[in-house]
Short mmCIF file of C-alpha atoms and ligand atoms in Angstrom, two decimals:
data_model
loop_
_atom_site.label_atom_id
_atom_site.label_comp_id
_atom_site.label_asym_id
_atom_site.label_seq_id
_atom_site.Cartn_x
_atom_site.Cartn_y
_atom_site.Cartn_z
CA MET O 1 -5.70 27.58 12.68
CA ARG O 2 -6.04 23.83 14.15
CA LEU O 3 -2.36 24.28 15.18
CA ILE O 4 -3.00 27.65 17.04
CA GLN O 5 -5.91 26.23 18.70
CA ARG O 6 -4.20 22.97 19.80
CA THR O 7 -1.51 25.25 21.20
CA LEU O 8 -4.38 26.93 23.24
CA GLY O 9 -5.30 23.62 24.44
CA SER O 10 -8.47 22.57 22.22
CA ASP O 11 -9.00 18.93 21.85
CA LEU O 12 -8.81 18.85 18.14
CA SER O 13 -7.56 15.23 17.65
CA SER O 14 -7.76 14.29 13.98
CA SER O 15 -7.13 10.60 14.83
CA SER O 16 -10.33 9.42 13.05
CA ARG O 17 -8.93 11.21 9.94
CA ASP O 18 -5.71 9.56 10.05
CA PHE O 19 -5.12 6.71 7.89
CA LEU O 20 -2.36 4.62 9.30
CA ALA O 21 -3.11 0.81 8.95
CA ILE O 22 -5.50 -1.52 7.48
CA GLU O 23 -5.35 -3.68 10.67
CA GLY O 24 -8.18 -2.79 12.93
CA LEU O 25 -10.14 -0.94 10.13
CA ALA O 26 -13.76 -1.99 10.10
CA PRO O 27 -14.87 -4.03 6.98
CA ASN O 28 -17.40 -1.52 6.34
CA ASP O 29 -15.02 1.34 6.34
CA LEU O 30 -12.67 -0.65 4.07
CA ARG O 31 -15.60 -1.32 1.57
CA ALA O 32 -16.70 2.32 1.82
CA LEU O 33 -13.31 3.38 0.87
CA LEU O 34 -12.88 0.81 -2.09
CA ASP O 35 -16.55 2.10 -3.53
CA ARG O 36 -15.37 5.74 -3.23
CA ALA O 37 -12.19 4.94 -4.86
CA GLU O 38 -13.93 2.65 -7.70
CA ARG O 39 -16.19 5.75 -8.38
CA LEU O 40 -13.15 8.07 -8.44
CA LEU O 41 -11.38 5.61 -10.84
CA PRO O 42 -12.41 7.72 -14.17
CA ALA O 43 -11.19 11.09 -12.62
CA ALA O 44 -8.06 9.56 -11.35
CA VAL O 45 -6.75 8.46 -14.62
CA GLY O 46 -7.99 11.65 -16.30
CA ASP O 47 -11.07 10.25 -18.19
CA ALA O 48 -13.39 12.44 -16.24
CA ALA O 49 -13.21 15.79 -14.49
CA ALA O 50 -12.80 15.45 -10.87
CA GLU O 51 -14.75 17.70 -8.43
CA GLU O 52 -12.22 19.98 -6.93
CA ARG O 53 -13.49 19.23 -3.23
CA LEU O 54 -10.00 19.91 -1.66
CA ARG O 55 -9.41 23.43 -3.40
CA GLY O 56 -7.24 25.57 -1.25
CA ARG O 57 -6.12 22.76 0.81
CA VAL O 58 -2.14 21.71 0.93
CA VAL O 59 -1.05 18.11 1.36
CA ALA O 60 2.68 17.64 2.33
CA ASN O 61 4.47 14.47 0.99
CA ILE O 62 7.25 13.66 3.54
CA PHE O 63 9.03 10.96 1.89
CA PHE O 64 12.19 9.78 4.03
CA GLU O 65 12.24 6.43 1.82
CA ASP O 66 12.41 6.19 -1.63
CA SER O 67 9.23 6.07 -3.79
CA THR O 68 8.16 6.18 -7.46
CA ARG O 69 4.38 5.02 -7.55
CA THR O 70 3.30 6.18 -4.00
CA ARG O 71 4.84 9.58 -3.77
CA VAL O 72 3.67 10.51 -7.40
CA SER O 73 0.22 9.16 -7.07
CA PHE O 74 -0.41 10.94 -3.74
CA GLU O 75 0.70 14.18 -5.82
CA ILE O 76 -1.63 13.58 -8.70
CA ALA O 77 -4.72 12.27 -6.42
CA ALA O 78 -4.22 15.71 -4.47
CA LYS O 79 -3.93 17.60 -7.66
CA ARG O 80 -7.08 16.02 -9.23
CA LEU O 81 -8.86 17.20 -6.13
CA GLY O 82 -7.70 20.89 -6.41
CA ALA O 83 -5.28 20.69 -3.48
CA SER O 84 -1.59 22.02 -3.75
CA VAL O 85 1.21 19.65 -2.96
CA VAL O 86 4.47 20.05 -1.40
CA ASN O 87 7.25 17.43 -1.47
CA LEU O 88 10.26 16.63 1.14
CA GLY O 89 12.55 13.83 0.82
CA ALA O 90 15.35 12.97 3.26
CA SER O 91 18.04 13.94 0.87
CA GLY O 92 17.95 17.81 0.44
CA SER O 93 16.35 18.14 3.69
CA SER O 94 17.47 19.06 7.15
CA ALA O 95 17.25 15.38 8.14
CA SER O 96 20.60 15.13 6.73
CA LYS O 97 21.71 17.53 9.77
CA GLY O 98 20.14 15.31 12.14
CA GLU O 99 16.62 16.37 12.50
CA THR O 100 14.28 13.78 13.37
CA LEU O 101 11.06 12.64 11.31
CA VAL O 102 8.76 14.00 14.02
CA ASP O 103 10.44 17.46 14.34
CA THR O 104 10.51 17.66 10.50
CA ALA O 105 6.78 16.75 10.30
CA ARG O 106 6.12 19.37 13.12
CA ASN O 107 7.98 21.96 11.43
CA ILE O 108 5.98 21.41 8.13
CA GLU O 109 2.60 21.38 9.83
CA ALA O 110 3.49 24.79 11.54
CA MET O 111 3.66 26.19 8.12
CA GLY O 112 -0.17 25.57 7.80
CA VAL O 113 -0.51 22.41 5.75
CA ASP O 114 -3.96 20.29 5.89
CA ALA O 115 -2.43 16.89 5.74
CA VAL O 116 0.79 14.93 5.93
CA VAL O 117 1.62 11.85 3.92
CA VAL O 118 4.66 9.86 5.59
CA ARG O 119 6.88 7.54 4.28
CA THR O 120 9.61 6.18 6.66
CA SER O 121 11.98 3.23 7.21
CA ILE O 122 10.74 3.20 10.79
CA SER O 123 8.04 0.52 11.55
CA GLY O 124 5.29 2.31 13.40
CA GLY O 125 6.85 5.66 12.28
CA ALA O 126 3.59 7.18 10.59
CA ALA O 127 1.76 6.45 14.09
CA LEU O 128 4.46 8.08 15.83
CA VAL O 129 4.11 11.23 13.67
CA ALA O 130 0.38 11.25 14.09
CA GLN O 131 0.84 11.40 17.87
CA HIS O 132 2.63 14.77 17.53
CA LEU O 133 0.50 16.25 14.82
CA ALA O 134 -2.95 17.81 14.78
CA CYS O 135 -3.51 17.36 11.16
CA PRO O 136 -4.50 14.15 9.61
CA VAL O 137 -1.34 11.80 8.79
CA ILE O 138 -1.61 9.06 6.18
CA ASN O 139 0.78 6.26 6.11
CA ALA O 140 2.55 5.63 2.69
CA GLY O 141 4.46 2.94 4.07
CA ASP O 142 6.40 2.51 7.37
CA GLY O 143 9.24 -0.01 7.75
CA ARG O 144 8.02 -3.51 7.82
CA HIS O 145 4.58 -2.31 9.36
CA GLU O 146 1.92 -1.30 7.01
CA HIS O 147 1.33 0.26 3.37
CA PRO O 148 -2.43 0.70 3.88
CA THR O 149 -3.11 2.66 0.61
CA GLN O 150 -1.25 -0.20 -1.32
CA ALA O 151 -3.55 -2.64 0.23
CA LEU O 152 -6.62 -0.68 -1.10
CA LEU O 153 -5.23 -0.32 -4.65
CA ASP O 154 -4.68 -4.04 -4.60
CA ALA O 155 -8.00 -4.82 -3.47
CA LEU O 156 -9.59 -2.35 -5.70
CA ALA O 157 -7.79 -4.00 -8.66
CA LEU O 158 -8.60 -7.55 -7.77
CA ARG O 159 -12.22 -6.52 -7.01
CA LEU O 160 -12.46 -4.93 -10.40
CA ARG O 161 -11.16 -8.20 -12.17
CA LEU O 162 -12.66 -10.84 -9.94
CA GLY O 163 -15.84 -9.07 -8.47
CA GLU O 164 -16.58 -9.61 -4.83
CA LEU O 165 -13.42 -11.35 -3.12
CA ALA O 166 -15.09 -13.26 -0.58
CA GLY O 167 -14.26 -17.06 -0.98
CA ARG O 168 -11.29 -16.32 -3.36
CA ARG O 169 -7.87 -17.70 -2.72
CA VAL O 170 -5.03 -15.30 -3.22
CA ALA O 171 -1.53 -16.11 -3.04
CA ILE O 172 1.16 -13.77 -1.87
CA VAL O 173 4.53 -14.80 -2.66
CA GLY O 174 8.06 -13.74 -1.72
CA ASP O 175 9.52 -11.90 1.35
CA ILE O 176 6.50 -11.78 3.56
CA ALA O 177 8.75 -11.25 6.65
CA ASN O 178 9.86 -7.73 5.62
CA SER O 179 6.92 -6.67 3.49
CA ARG O 180 4.59 -3.89 4.77
CA VAL O 181 2.55 -4.71 1.56
CA ALA O 182 2.16 -8.54 2.37
CA ARG O 183 1.04 -7.26 5.93
CA SER O 184 -1.60 -4.62 4.85
CA THR O 185 -2.96 -6.50 1.68
CA THR O 186 -3.47 -9.63 3.86
CA HIS O 187 -5.28 -7.86 6.44
CA ALA O 188 -7.68 -6.13 3.72
CA LEU O 189 -8.10 -9.37 1.84
CA VAL O 190 -8.84 -11.31 4.95
CA ALA O 191 -11.37 -8.35 6.11
CA LEU O 192 -12.99 -8.84 2.82
CA GLY O 193 -13.55 -12.69 3.16
CA ALA O 194 -10.68 -13.98 0.98
CA HIS O 195 -8.49 -16.69 1.92
CA VAL O 196 -4.72 -15.67 1.83
CA VAL O 197 -1.98 -18.16 1.05
CA VAL O 198 1.48 -16.62 1.93
CA VAL O 199 4.26 -18.50 0.26
CA GLY O 200 7.80 -17.88 0.63
CA PRO O 201 11.15 -19.49 1.82
CA PRO O 202 11.13 -20.39 5.58
CA ALA O 203 13.20 -17.57 6.60
CA LEU O 204 11.15 -15.16 4.85
CA VAL O 205 7.75 -16.12 6.43
CA PRO O 206 7.35 -15.11 9.89
CA VAL O 207 6.23 -18.22 12.10
CA GLY O 208 2.64 -17.79 13.18
CA PHE O 209 1.66 -15.26 10.37
CA GLU O 210 -1.52 -16.99 10.01
CA GLN O 211 -2.62 -15.72 13.50
CA LEU O 212 -2.94 -12.29 12.10
CA ALA O 213 -6.08 -13.25 10.44
CA ARG O 214 -9.06 -11.05 11.80
CA GLY O 215 -12.38 -10.96 9.86
CA ALA O 216 -14.30 -13.30 7.53
CA GLY O 217 -11.39 -14.55 5.58
CA SER O 218 -8.27 -16.84 6.78
CA ILE O 219 -4.38 -17.13 6.29
CA SER O 220 -2.51 -20.16 5.59
CA ILE O 221 1.10 -20.59 4.86
CA THR O 222 3.13 -23.03 2.61
CA HIS O 223 6.64 -22.91 1.59
CA ASP O 224 6.09 -24.79 -1.53
CA LEU O 225 4.59 -22.63 -4.44
CA ASP O 226 4.01 -25.37 -6.93
CA SER O 227 1.96 -27.26 -4.61
CA ILE O 228 -0.87 -24.52 -4.48
CA ILE O 229 -0.28 -22.97 -8.20
CA GLY O 230 -3.13 -24.61 -9.87
CA GLU O 231 -5.49 -23.78 -7.07
CA ILE O 232 -5.57 -20.05 -6.59
CA ASP O 233 -7.82 -17.20 -8.15
CA ALA O 234 -5.04 -14.60 -7.97
CA ILE O 235 -1.31 -14.27 -7.31
CA MET O 236 0.73 -11.59 -6.04
CA MET O 237 4.36 -11.54 -6.30
CA LEU O 238 6.76 -9.54 -3.91
CA ARG O 239 10.13 -8.16 -4.30
CA VAL O 240 12.77 -9.19 -1.76
CA GLN O 241 13.57 -6.18 0.56
CA MET O 242 17.18 -6.18 0.44
CA GLU O 243 17.25 -2.72 1.89
CA ARG O 244 15.78 -4.19 4.90
CA ALA O 245 18.67 -6.82 5.19
CA ALA O 246 15.79 -9.38 3.96
CA ALA O 247 18.57 -12.21 3.86
CA SER O 248 22.26 -11.68 3.26
CA GLY O 249 21.25 -11.76 -0.62
CA ILE O 250 18.98 -13.67 -2.48
CA ALA O 251 19.73 -17.50 -2.87
CA PRO O 252 20.88 -18.35 -6.18
CA ASP O 253 17.96 -20.78 -6.58
CA TYR O 254 15.12 -18.11 -5.47
CA ARG O 255 13.73 -17.57 -8.84
CA SER O 256 13.55 -21.51 -9.54
CA ALA O 257 11.75 -21.89 -6.12
CA TYR O 258 9.63 -18.89 -5.62
CA GLY O 259 9.79 -16.79 -9.22
CA LEU O 260 6.79 -16.63 -11.34
CA THR O 261 8.64 -18.02 -14.30
CA GLU O 262 6.76 -18.64 -17.76
CA ALA O 263 6.49 -22.22 -16.91
CA ARG O 264 4.84 -21.86 -13.62
CA ARG O 265 2.71 -19.24 -15.22
CA ARG O 266 1.26 -22.06 -17.33
CA ALA O 267 0.37 -23.92 -14.24
CA LEU O 268 -2.04 -21.17 -13.13
CA ARG O 269 -5.40 -21.72 -13.97
CA LYS O 270 -6.48 -19.67 -17.13
CA GLY O 271 -7.10 -16.06 -16.56
CA VAL O 272 -5.54 -15.74 -13.06
CA PRO O 273 -4.69 -12.17 -12.53
CA ILE O 274 -0.97 -11.51 -11.72
CA LEU O 275 -0.23 -8.74 -9.20
CA HIS O 276 2.74 -6.93 -8.03
CA PRO O 277 2.99 -3.90 -6.11
CA GLY O 278 6.37 -2.53 -7.85
CA PRO O 279 9.15 -1.92 -8.08
CA VAL O 280 9.60 -5.29 -10.14
CA ASN O 281 13.07 -6.92 -10.21
CA ARG O 282 12.57 -8.60 -13.45
CA GLY O 283 14.01 -12.03 -13.85
CA VAL O 284 13.97 -12.58 -10.09
CA GLU O 285 10.52 -12.74 -8.68
CA ILE O 286 8.71 -12.67 -11.96
CA ASP O 287 9.86 -13.24 -15.58
CA ASP O 288 9.48 -10.36 -18.22
CA ALA O 289 6.82 -12.06 -20.14
CA VAL O 290 4.75 -12.79 -17.30
CA ALA O 291 4.93 -9.27 -15.89
CA ASP O 292 4.05 -7.75 -19.26
CA ASP O 293 1.26 -9.92 -20.14
CA VAL O 294 -1.41 -7.69 -21.52
CA GLY O 295 -4.40 -10.12 -20.45
CA ASP O 296 -3.52 -11.16 -16.91
CA SER O 297 -0.79 -8.79 -15.57
CA LEU O 298 -2.58 -6.29 -13.45
CA ILE O 299 0.61 -4.39 -12.52
CA LEU O 300 -0.07 -1.19 -14.36
CA ALA O 301 -3.66 -1.41 -13.42
CA GLN O 302 -2.88 -1.37 -9.94
CA VAL O 303 -0.87 1.78 -10.41
CA SER O 304 -3.99 3.38 -11.81
CA CYS O 305 -6.08 2.22 -9.05
CA GLY O 306 -3.46 3.65 -6.79
CA VAL O 307 -4.46 7.24 -7.66
CA ALA O 308 -8.06 6.59 -7.16
CA ALA O 309 -7.37 4.74 -3.75
CA ARG O 310 -5.18 7.98 -2.64
CA MET O 311 -7.94 10.30 -3.77
CA ALA O 312 -10.52 8.47 -1.75
CA VAL O 313 -7.92 8.60 1.22
CA LEU O 314 -7.42 12.04 1.18
CA LEU O 315 -11.19 12.95 0.88
CA ARG O 316 -11.56 10.90 4.00
CA ALA O 317 -9.00 12.92 5.73
CA LEU O 318 -9.88 16.36 4.51
CA ASP O 319 -13.34 16.61 2.79
CA ARG O 320 -16.02 18.16 5.30
N1 LIG C 401 6.93 -0.40 -3.07
C1 LIG C 401 6.43 -1.30 -2.17
C2 LIG C 401 6.87 -0.82 -0.64
O1 LIG C 401 7.31 0.37 -0.54
C3 LIG C 401 6.79 -2.56 -2.28
C4 LIG C 401 8.41 -2.84 -2.42
O2 LIG C 401 9.01 -1.82 -2.33
O3 LIG C 401 8.93 -3.74 -2.74
O4 LIG C 401 6.56 -1.29 0.35
N1 LIG C 402 4.33 0.15 -4.41
C1 LIG C 402 5.00 1.05 -4.07
O1 LIG C 402 4.89 1.61 -3.04
O2 LIG C 402 5.81 1.62 -5.05
P1 LIG C 402 6.89 2.86 -4.59
O3 LIG C 402 7.86 2.25 -3.44
O4 LIG C 402 7.54 3.21 -5.73
O5 LIG C 402 6.14 3.88 -4.07
#
């Protein structure tokens, strides 16, 4: 219907229901999404029944880059809310015959879907799709740009553990330059009043990254993980993004300089939560025993929060 009306010239912009980036999102909107996600958490993990407010709706997952957590959790989130889901990947689709992402999304929309979730290696690709679609578009990770639902789930997992995040010091460690998670989660934490310390080798931390800070919090940069390890309230480890030619390989001493080894973990203050967006490269950016720590590793809690965060975003996009 919306598509037919758009063809007839109605102004039915869905831009306010798109979810493309954390940058520019008002702190109150961010808090409202986190509050809603927190309320939805029991339903997200199957401990309570969700109200099926999206019954009869169809959500299309267009994932032109690989994914385990994001794709599956968007699917579970939509289904918990009563929606149906269709999944399309690059392999097995007509992308292999040269069809563009935008043409793919426009064709899927023409089949009458209600929302499109997009993952792409193109930085800015989700916004590009949104410009061409009448239905809401949700960014599930676009190149090096943003991964806004990851930021929501990170902030939610941290908030559940630490309470209010204002004034907290959170280290984000690794390949900052190529990580959309680093960008989105930094924007979210700063908006919530936290201080983010980005840590990584000089080649993997963009010069001027601290100038991204907008909001009550702030950003600082260091290349020396050991200099801040005892002064932080939380730590998030990142994978080196080899698929984005992050470096021509990981330096042999990467783990000793930037890995969360067991020795370094002992230098953290007691009870400091450890996060990682996944997928984890064990023995590189984080040691097995640290990733699997039952008390302080939030890695699987983050994944659970991801379903709730995506339910909140789908409701924002589609609930009337
Ligand atoms: N899964 C996250 C992303 O897609 C982080 C990563 O792949 O390292 O950005
Ligand atoms: N954290 C994250 O985005 O994981 P996937 O790439 O597996 O979706």
